[in-house]
PDB file of C-alpha atoms in Angstrom:
ATOM      1  CA  GLU K   1    -137.858 -88.601  74.929  1.00 96.00           C
ATOM      2  CA  LEU K   2    -138.345 -89.811  71.322  1.00 97.00           C
ATOM      3  CA  ARG K   3    -141.003 -92.216  72.290  1.00 98.00           C
ATOM      4  CA  LEU K   4    -143.022 -89.460  73.998  1.00 98.00           C
ATOM      5  CA  LEU K   5    -142.479 -87.087  71.171  1.00 98.00           C
ATOM      6  CA  ARG K   6    -143.698 -89.688  68.689  1.00 98.00           C
ATOM      7  CA  THR K   7    -146.707 -90.177  70.695  1.00 98.00           C
ATOM      8  CA  ALA K   8    -147.461 -86.368  70.699  1.00 98.00           C
ATOM      9  CA  ILE K   9    -146.991 -86.314  66.897  1.00 98.00           C
ATOM     10  CA  ASP K  10    -149.160 -89.406  66.282  1.00 98.00           C
ATOM     11  CA  ILE K  11    -151.970 -87.818  68.280  1.00 98.00           C
ATOM     12  CA  SER K  12    -151.561 -84.472  66.351  1.00 98.00           C
ATOM     13  CA  ILE K  13    -151.724 -86.505  63.092  1.00 98.00           C
ATOM     14  CA  ASP K  14    -155.081 -87.968  64.146  1.00 98.00           C
ATOM     15  CA  GLY K  15    -156.317 -84.547  65.032  1.00 98.00           C
ATOM     16  CA  HIS K  16    -155.366 -83.007  61.617  1.00 98.00           C
ATOM     17  CA  TYR K  17    -157.117 -85.983  59.866  1.00 98.00           C
ATOM     18  CA  ALA K  18    -160.312 -85.357  61.956  1.00 98.00           C
ATOM     19  CA  MET K  19    -160.259 -81.647  61.139  1.00 98.00           C
ATOM     20  CA  MET K  20    -159.700 -82.143  57.356  1.00 98.00           C
ATOM     21  CA  ARG K  21    -162.319 -84.935  57.107  1.00 98.00           C
ATOM     22  CA  GLY K  22    -164.897 -82.964  59.133  1.00 97.00           C
ATOM     23  CA  ALA K  23    -164.316 -79.646  57.292  1.00 98.00           C
ATOM     24  CA  ARG K  24    -167.216 -78.026  55.491  1.00 97.00           C
ATOM     25  CA  PRO K  25    -167.557 -74.615  53.903  1.00 97.00           C
ATOM     26  CA  GLY K  26    -169.336 -72.184  56.268  1.00 97.00           C
ATOM     27  CA  MET K  27    -167.931 -73.584  59.304  1.00 98.00           C
ATOM     28  CA  LYS K  28    -166.310 -71.107  61.788  1.00 98.00           C
ATOM     29  CA  GLU K  29    -162.608 -71.403  62.255  1.00 98.00           C
ATOM     30  CA  TYR K  30    -163.273 -72.224  65.909  1.00 98.00           C
ATOM     31  CA  GLU K  31    -165.447 -75.202  64.913  1.00 98.00           C
ATOM     32  CA  LEU K  32    -162.470 -76.676  62.872  1.00 98.00           C
ATOM     33  CA  GLU K  33    -160.221 -75.862  65.896  1.00 98.00           C
ATOM     34  CA  ALA K  34    -162.744 -77.800  68.042  1.00 98.00           C
ATOM     35  CA  LEU K  35    -162.544 -80.858  65.856  1.00 98.00           C
ATOM     36  CA  ILE K  36    -158.796 -81.106  66.129  1.00 98.00           C
ATOM     37  CA  GLU K  37    -158.575 -80.292  69.834  1.00 98.00           C
ATOM     38  CA  TYR K  38    -161.313 -82.735  70.734  1.00 98.00           C
ATOM     39  CA  THR K  39    -159.307 -85.351  68.969  1.00 98.00           C
ATOM     40  CA  PHE K  40    -156.184 -84.511  70.903  1.00 98.00           C
ATOM     41  CA  LYS K  41    -158.012 -84.902  74.194  1.00 98.00           C
ATOM     42  CA  ARG K  42    -159.723 -88.153  73.056  1.00 98.00           C
ATOM     43  CA  LYS K  43    -156.401 -89.626  72.169  1.00 98.00           C
ATOM     44  CA  GLY K  44    -154.889 -88.868  75.550  1.00 98.00           C
ATOM     45  CA  ALA K  45    -153.113 -85.615  75.112  1.00 98.00           C
ATOM     46  CA  GLU K  46    -153.177 -83.376  78.253  1.00 98.00           C
ATOM     47  CA  ASP K  47    -153.161 -80.185  76.439  1.00 98.00           C
ATOM     48  CA  VAL K  48    -152.314 -78.329  73.181  1.00 98.00           C
ATOM     49  CA  GLY K  49    -148.609 -77.558  72.734  1.00 98.00           C
ATOM     50  CA  TYR K  50    -149.421 -73.936  71.786  1.00 98.00           C
ATOM     51  CA  PRO K  51    -152.564 -71.974  70.892  1.00 98.00           C
ATOM     52  CA  SER K  52    -154.066 -73.566  67.700  1.00 98.00           C
ATOM     53  CA  ILE K  53    -153.700 -71.504  64.607  1.00 98.00           C
ATOM     54  CA  VAL K  54    -156.685 -72.023  62.224  1.00 98.00           C
ATOM     55  CA  GLY K  55    -156.801 -69.236  59.594  1.00 98.00           C
ATOM     56  CA  SER K  56    -158.873 -69.233  56.539  1.00 98.00           C
ATOM     57  CA  SER K  57    -158.530 -66.898  53.551  1.00 98.00           C
ATOM     58  CA  TYR K  58    -156.659 -63.767  54.414  1.00 98.00           C
ATOM     59  CA  ASN K  59    -156.267 -64.974  58.011  1.00 98.00           C
ATOM     60  CA  ALA K  60    -153.963 -67.609  56.778  1.00 98.00           C
ATOM     61  CA  CYS K  61    -151.619 -64.849  55.772  1.00 98.00           C
ATOM     62  CA  ILE K  62    -151.318 -63.672  59.438  1.00 98.00           C
ATOM     63  CA  LEU K  63    -148.409 -65.365  61.168  1.00 96.00           C
ATOM     64  CA  HIS K  64    -149.499 -66.773  64.619  1.00 95.00           C
ATOM     65  CA  TYR K  65    -153.180 -65.850  64.075  1.00 97.00           C
ATOM     66  CA  THR K  66    -155.009 -67.395  66.857  1.00 97.00           C
ATOM     67  CA  ALA K  67    -158.377 -65.607  67.110  1.00 98.00           C
ATOM     68  CA  ASN K  68    -160.052 -68.337  64.913  1.00 98.00           C
ATOM     69  CA  ARG K  69    -163.430 -66.514  64.631  1.00 98.00           C
ATOM     70  CA  ARG K  70    -163.986 -66.125  60.889  1.00 98.00           C
ATOM     71  CA  ALA K  71    -166.796 -67.984  59.030  1.00 98.00           C
ATOM     72  CA  THR K  72    -165.193 -69.894  56.168  1.00 98.00           C
ATOM     73  CA  LYS K  73    -166.382 -69.771  52.552  1.00 97.00           C
ATOM     74  CA  MET K  74    -166.427 -72.223  49.721  1.00 96.00           C
ATOM     75  CA  ASN K  75    -163.115 -71.504  47.946  1.00 95.00           C
ATOM     76  CA  ASP K  76    -161.053 -70.680  51.096  1.00 98.00           C
ATOM     77  CA  LEU K  77    -157.858 -72.275  51.981  1.00 98.00           C
ATOM     78  CA  VAL K  78    -157.482 -73.139  55.657  1.00 98.00           C
ATOM     79  CA  LEU K  79    -154.030 -73.128  57.252  1.00 98.00           C
ATOM     80  CA  ALA K  80    -154.008 -75.218  60.369  1.00 98.00           C
ATOM     81  CA  ASP K  81    -150.929 -75.141  62.582  1.00 98.00           C
ATOM     82  CA  CYS K  82    -151.800 -77.254  65.585  1.00 98.00           C
ATOM     83  CA  GLY K  83    -149.982 -79.679  67.814  1.00 98.00           C
ATOM     84  CA  ALA K  84    -150.785 -81.802  70.810  1.00 98.00           C
ATOM     85  CA  GLU K  85    -148.849 -81.918  74.165  1.00 98.00           C
ATOM     86  CA  TYR K  86    -148.273 -85.392  75.642  1.00 98.00           C
ATOM     87  CA  HIS K  87    -146.472 -85.917  78.902  1.00 98.00           C
ATOM     88  CA  GLY K  88    -144.742 -82.595  78.520  1.00 98.00           C
ATOM     89  CA  TYR K  89    -143.641 -83.115  74.891  1.00 98.00           C
ATOM     90  CA  THR K  90    -145.212 -81.269  72.018  1.00 98.00           C
ATOM     91  CA  ALA K  91    -145.671 -81.843  68.343  1.00 98.00           C
ATOM     92  CA  ASP K  92    -145.819 -79.087  65.850  1.00 98.00           C
ATOM     93  CA  ILE K  93    -147.536 -79.656  62.345  1.00 99.00           C
ATOM     94  CA  THR K  94    -149.120 -77.450  59.809  1.00 98.00           C
ATOM     95  CA  ARG K  95    -151.284 -78.495  56.928  1.00 98.00           C
ATOM     96  CA  THR K  96    -153.193 -76.320  54.403  1.00 98.00           C
ATOM     97  CA  PHE K  97    -156.331 -77.515  52.690  1.00 98.00           C
ATOM     98  CA  PRO K  98    -159.163 -76.183  50.528  1.00 98.00           C
ATOM     99  CA  LEU K  99    -162.513 -76.114  52.249  1.00 96.00           C
ATOM    100  CA  SER K 100    -164.294 -77.014  48.837  1.00 96.00           C
ATOM    101  CA  GLY K 101    -162.127 -80.184  48.588  1.00 97.00           C
ATOM    102  CA  ARG K 102    -160.428 -78.794  45.516  1.00 98.00           C
ATOM    103  CA  PHE K 103    -157.621 -76.465  45.073  1.00 98.00           C
ATOM    104  CA  THR K 104    -158.116 -73.557  42.564  1.00 98.00           C
ATOM    105  CA  LYS K 105    -155.440 -73.327  39.842  1.00 98.00           C
ATOM    106  CA  GLU K 106    -153.600 -70.572  41.672  1.00 98.00           C
ATOM    107  CA  GLN K 107    -153.812 -72.350  45.159  1.00 98.00           C
ATOM    108  CA  ARG K 108    -152.490 -75.603  43.641  1.00 98.00           C
ATOM    109  CA  LEU K 109    -149.596 -73.877  41.862  1.00 98.00           C
ATOM    110  CA  LEU K 110    -148.362 -72.113  45.139  1.00 98.00           C
ATOM    111  CA  TYR K 111    -149.136 -75.264  47.178  1.00 98.00           C
ATOM    112  CA  ASN K 112    -146.755 -77.282  44.995  1.00 98.00           C
ATOM    113  CA  VAL K 113    -144.081 -74.562  45.342  1.00 98.00           C
ATOM    114  CA  VAL K 114    -144.240 -74.759  49.133  1.00 99.00           C
ATOM    115  CA  LEU K 115    -144.117 -78.613  48.996  1.00 99.00           C
ATOM    116  CA  GLU K 116    -141.101 -78.543  46.756  1.00 98.00           C
ATOM    117  CA  ALA K 117    -139.460 -76.159  49.099  1.00 99.00           C
ATOM    118  CA  GLN K 118    -140.250 -78.360  52.058  1.00 99.00           C
ATOM    119  CA  ASP K 119    -138.888 -81.401  50.358  1.00 98.00           C
ATOM    120  CA  SER K 120    -135.606 -79.437  49.615  1.00 98.00           C
ATOM    121  CA  GLY K 121    -135.510 -78.270  53.331  1.00 98.00           C
ATOM    122  CA  ILE K 122    -136.008 -81.820  54.582  1.00 98.00           C
ATOM    123  CA  ALA K 123    -133.334 -83.187  52.286  1.00 98.00           C
ATOM    124  CA  ALA K 124    -130.923 -80.583  53.710  1.00 98.00           C
ATOM    125  CA  SER K 125    -131.543 -81.617  57.338  1.00 98.00           C
ATOM    126  CA  VAL K 126    -128.553 -83.774  57.726  1.00 98.00           C
ATOM    127  CA  VAL K 127    -125.856 -84.315  60.549  1.00 98.00           C
ATOM    128  CA  GLY K 128    -123.274 -81.658  60.306  1.00 98.00           C
ATOM    129  CA  ALA K 129    -125.126 -79.167  58.172  1.00 98.00           C
ATOM    130  CA  PRO K 130    -125.562 -75.617  59.436  1.00 98.00           C
ATOM    131  CA  PHE K 131    -128.764 -75.033  61.319  1.00 98.00           C
ATOM    132  CA  ARG K 132    -129.902 -72.722  58.684  1.00 98.00           C
ATOM    133  CA  ALA K 133    -129.296 -75.081  55.769  1.00 98.00           C
ATOM    134  CA  PRO K 134    -132.964 -76.136  55.543  1.00 98.00           C
ATOM    135  CA  HIS K 135    -134.029 -72.563  55.519  1.00 98.00           C
ATOM    136  CA  ARG K 136    -131.615 -71.713  52.664  1.00 98.00           C
ATOM    137  CA  ALA K 137    -132.687 -74.674  50.539  1.00 98.00           C
ATOM    138  CA  ALA K 138    -136.337 -73.880  51.041  1.00 98.00           C
ATOM    139  CA  GLN K 139    -135.931 -70.101  50.435  1.00 98.00           C
ATOM    140  CA  THR K 140    -134.040 -70.768  47.206  1.00 98.00           C
ATOM    141  CA  VAL K 141    -136.876 -72.893  45.856  1.00 98.00           C
ATOM    142  CA  ILE K 142    -139.612 -70.346  46.751  1.00 98.00           C
ATOM    143  CA  ALA K 143    -137.625 -67.388  45.308  1.00 98.00           C
ATOM    144  CA  ARG K 144    -137.040 -69.098  42.068  1.00 98.00           C
ATOM    145  CA  ARG K 145    -140.620 -70.294  41.662  1.00 98.00           C
ATOM    146  CA  LEU K 146    -142.224 -66.924  42.606  1.00 98.00           C
ATOM    147  CA  MET K 147    -140.093 -65.288  40.021  1.00 98.00           C
ATOM    148  CA  GLU K 148    -141.112 -67.815  37.339  1.00 98.00           C
ATOM    149  CA  LEU K 149    -144.720 -67.112  38.268  1.00 98.00           C
ATOM    150  CA  GLY K 150    -144.193 -63.396  37.934  1.00 98.00           C
ATOM    151  CA  ILE K 151    -145.178 -62.649  41.578  1.00 98.00           C
ATOM    152  CA  ILE K 152    -141.768 -61.175  42.400  1.00 98.00           C
ATOM    153  CA  ASP K 153    -139.165 -59.311  40.213  1.00 97.00           C
ATOM    154  CA  THR K 154    -135.956 -60.158  42.077  1.00 97.00           C
ATOM    155  CA  LEU K 155    -134.862 -62.994  44.270  1.00 96.00           C
ATOM    156  CA  GLU K 156    -134.375 -60.583  47.183  1.00 96.00           C
ATOM    157  CA  HIS K 157    -138.241 -59.842  47.125  1.00 98.00           C
ATOM    158  CA  VAL K 158    -138.886 -63.427  48.364  1.00 98.00           C
ATOM    159  CA  SER K 159    -138.973 -62.091  51.882  1.00 98.00           C
ATOM    160  CA  ARG K 160    -142.070 -60.066  50.960  1.00 98.00           C
ATOM    161  CA  TYR K 161    -144.109 -63.407  50.918  1.00 98.00           C
ATOM    162  CA  PHE K 162    -141.869 -65.852  52.910  1.00 98.00           C
ATOM    163  CA  MET K 163    -140.852 -63.798  56.002  1.00 98.00           C
ATOM    164  CA  HIS K 164    -139.989 -66.338  58.669  1.00 98.00           C
ATOM    165  CA  GLY K 165    -137.279 -68.965  59.298  1.00 98.00           C
ATOM    166  CA  THR K 166    -137.920 -72.501  58.186  1.00 98.00           C
ATOM    167  CA  SER K 167    -136.832 -74.519  61.253  1.00 98.00           C
ATOM    168  CA  HIS K 168    -136.711 -74.531  64.973  1.00 98.00           C
ATOM    169  CA  TYR K 169    -136.060 -77.065  67.611  1.00 98.00           C
ATOM    170  CA  LEU K 170    -138.819 -79.139  69.044  1.00 98.00           C
ATOM    171  CA  GLY K 171    -139.264 -81.110  72.245  1.00 98.00           C
ATOM    172  CA  LEU K 172    -140.389 -80.014  75.606  1.00 97.00           C
ATOM    173  CA  ASP K 173    -141.381 -76.703  74.127  1.00 96.00           C
ATOM    174  CA  VAL K 174    -142.754 -75.997  70.738  1.00 97.00           C
ATOM    175  CA  HIS K 175    -139.723 -73.593  70.247  1.00 97.00           C
ATOM    176  CA  ASP K 176    -137.353 -75.683  72.223  1.00 97.00           C
ATOM    177  CA  PRO K 177    -133.792 -74.323  73.165  1.00 95.00           C
ATOM    178  CA  GLY K 178    -131.018 -75.512  70.946  1.00 94.00           C
ATOM    179  CA  THR K 179    -127.401 -74.575  69.986  1.00 94.00           C
ATOM    180  CA  GLY K 180    -128.213 -73.197  66.567  1.00 96.00           C
ATOM    181  CA  GLY K 181    -124.966 -74.910  65.515  1.00 97.00           C
ATOM    182  CA  PRO K 182    -124.473 -77.713  63.052  1.00 98.00           C
ATOM    183  CA  LEU K 183    -127.255 -80.252  63.197  1.00 98.00           C
ATOM    184  CA  ARG K 184    -126.654 -83.117  65.438  1.00 98.00           C
ATOM    185  CA  ALA K 185    -128.004 -86.729  65.537  1.00 98.00           C
ATOM    186  CA  ASN K 186    -131.246 -87.162  67.683  1.00 97.00           C
ATOM    187  CA  SER K 187    -132.241 -83.444  67.423  1.00 98.00           C
ATOM    188  CA  VAL K 188    -135.654 -82.831  66.219  1.00 98.00           C
ATOM    189  CA  ILE K 189    -136.449 -79.772  64.247  1.00 98.00           C
ATOM    190  CA  THR K 190    -139.458 -78.507  62.202  1.00 98.00           C
ATOM    191  CA  VAL K 191    -139.183 -77.799  58.477  1.00 99.00           C
ATOM    192  CA  GLU K 192    -142.013 -75.312  57.698  1.00 98.00           C
ATOM    193  CA  PRO K 193    -141.702 -73.182  54.593  1.00 98.00           C
ATOM    194  CA  GLY K 194    -144.584 -70.927  53.570  1.00 98.00           C
ATOM    195  CA  ILE K 195    -145.947 -68.424  51.141  1.00 99.00           C
ATOM    196  CA  TYR K 196    -148.345 -65.684  52.331  1.00 98.00           C
ATOM    197  CA  ILE K 197    -149.824 -63.163  49.864  1.00 98.00           C
ATOM    198  CA  PRO K 198    -152.298 -60.815  51.683  1.00 98.00           C
ATOM    199  CA  GLU K 199    -154.778 -58.683  49.778  1.00 98.00           C
ATOM    200  CA  GLY K 200    -153.186 -55.466  48.349  1.00 98.00           C
ATOM    201  CA  SER K 201    -149.787 -57.168  47.721  1.00 98.00           C
ATOM    202  CA  PRO K 202    -147.852 -55.803  44.728  1.00 98.00           C
ATOM    203  CA  CYS K 203    -148.712 -58.742  42.441  1.00 98.00           C
ATOM    204  CA  ASP K 204    -151.653 -59.859  40.332  1.00 98.00           C
ATOM    205  CA  ARG K 205    -154.736 -59.907  42.516  1.00 98.00           C
ATOM    206  CA  ARG K 206    -155.444 -63.565  41.513  1.00 98.00           C
ATOM    207  CA  TRP K 207    -152.739 -64.523  44.159  1.00 98.00           C
ATOM    208  CA  TRP K 208    -154.220 -62.375  46.818  1.00 98.00           C
ATOM    209  CA  ASN K 209    -155.379 -63.948  50.213  1.00 98.00           C
ATOM    210  CA  ILE K 210    -153.530 -67.237  49.572  1.00 98.00           C
ATOM    211  CA  GLY K 211    -151.537 -68.287  52.628  1.00 98.00           C
ATOM    212  CA  ILE K 212    -149.858 -71.717  52.639  1.00 98.00           C
ATOM    213  CA  ARG K 213    -147.502 -73.465  55.110  1.00 98.00           C
ATOM    214  CA  ILE K 214    -146.557 -77.158  55.292  1.00 99.00           C
ATOM    215  CA  GLU K 215    -144.859 -78.190  58.495  1.00 98.00           C
ATOM    216  CA  ASP K 216    -143.420 -81.535  59.608  1.00 99.00           C
ATOM    217  CA  ASP K 217    -141.272 -82.748  62.479  1.00 99.00           C
ATOM    218  CA  ILE K 218    -137.925 -84.052  61.376  1.00 99.00           C
ATOM    219  CA  LEU K 219    -135.536 -86.278  63.410  1.00 98.00           C
ATOM    220  CA  ILE K 220    -131.850 -85.793  62.522  1.00 98.00           C
ATOM    221  CA  THR K 221    -130.112 -89.144  62.219  1.00 98.00           C
ATOM    222  CA  SER K 222    -126.728 -90.376  60.944  1.00 98.00           C
ATOM    223  CA  ALA K 223    -128.614 -92.162  58.160  1.00 98.00           C
ATOM    224  CA  GLY K 224    -130.456 -88.976  56.993  1.00 98.00           C
ATOM    225  CA  PRO K 225    -133.578 -87.115  58.063  1.00 98.00           C
ATOM    226  CA  VAL K 226    -136.642 -89.002  59.305  1.00 98.00           C
ATOM    227  CA  ASN K 227    -140.035 -87.352  58.961  1.00 98.00           C
ATOM    228  CA  LEU K 228    -141.807 -88.245  62.219  1.00 98.00           C
ATOM    229  CA  SER K 229    -145.067 -86.850  60.922  1.00 98.00           C
ATOM    230  CA  GLU K 230    -144.960 -88.462  57.504  1.00 98.00           C
ATOM    231  CA  ARG K 231    -148.262 -90.471  58.119  1.00 98.00           C
ATOM    232  CA  LEU K 232    -150.170 -87.190  57.560  1.00 98.00           C
ATOM    233  CA  VAL K 233    -150.845 -86.578  53.781  1.00 98.00           C
ATOM    234  CA  ARG K 234    -148.972 -83.826  52.171  1.00 98.00           C
ATOM    235  CA  THR K 235    -149.556 -83.749  48.383  1.00 98.00           C
ATOM    236  CA  ALA K 236    -152.353 -81.790  46.887  1.00 98.00           C
ATOM    237  CA  ASP K 237    -153.987 -84.894  45.394  1.00 98.00           C
ATOM    238  CA  GLU K 238    -153.742 -86.683  48.803  1.00 98.00           C
ATOM    239  CA  ILE K 239    -155.284 -83.720  50.630  1.00 98.00           C
ATOM    240  CA  GLU K 240    -158.086 -83.356  48.084  1.00 98.00           C
ATOM    241  CA  ALA K 241    -158.921 -87.196  48.538  1.00 98.00           C
ATOM    242  CA  ILE K 242    -159.812 -86.726  52.097  1.00 97.00           C
ATOM    243  CA  VAL K 243    -161.063 -83.197  52.828  1.00 97.00           C
ATOM    244  CA  GLY K 244    -164.719 -83.273  53.749  1.00 95.00           C
ATOM    245  CA  LYS K 245    -164.986 -87.038  53.501  1.00 92.00           C
ATOM    246  CA  ALA K 246    -165.830 -89.180  56.473  1.00 81.00           C
ATOM    247  CA  PRO K 247    -163.374 -92.058  57.242  1.00 73.00           C
TER     248      PRO K 247
END
């Protein structure tokens, strides 16, 4: 099972690279979707594991947005939540990248908050930990950082901009059944914190229409968490180095 899941993840990583390298301002969201799904098929995947989510600008703030019809613009962020299905097993990976190849100051600040939160969530993904331990770790980081940036006034307001759980099981289904109990060795979960600030939110408008999620597939082992999708770049500098650049 892990061999098949690793293959689905590796194919998905190749697809994300193809999308980011081929991305250009002005492309339709469905053109970006086509880049990634073409690569899935070319690499041997039978299908997508779930409808591809490719949201730019305000669409990145819509959870499970799948219309993928908008024309992108120069300073847009694109949130791409896409995974390949291989022999019945599905990956689930999300990356967020700037169409221009450079994050704006505000985009980079929030991107680094989400990355820090994900690092904390992955570190909490250990054998015996409660299933929601990764979520609590990630949420704590986001709440503290959003307060420091003046985006929220109290820690409780974090749910205004981070309104979903951080983890779910992964395997034969993108949201695979699981016990929800303490984490066990050889389980695979996602760790996917995010920040979503749609236009009209009660904060400074310079943060509006920024939607960011970073998601990786984590194998629980007795030696600690293993990021099965770590081959796909995650840091802001690494992403800027490849967006819009042919291999």
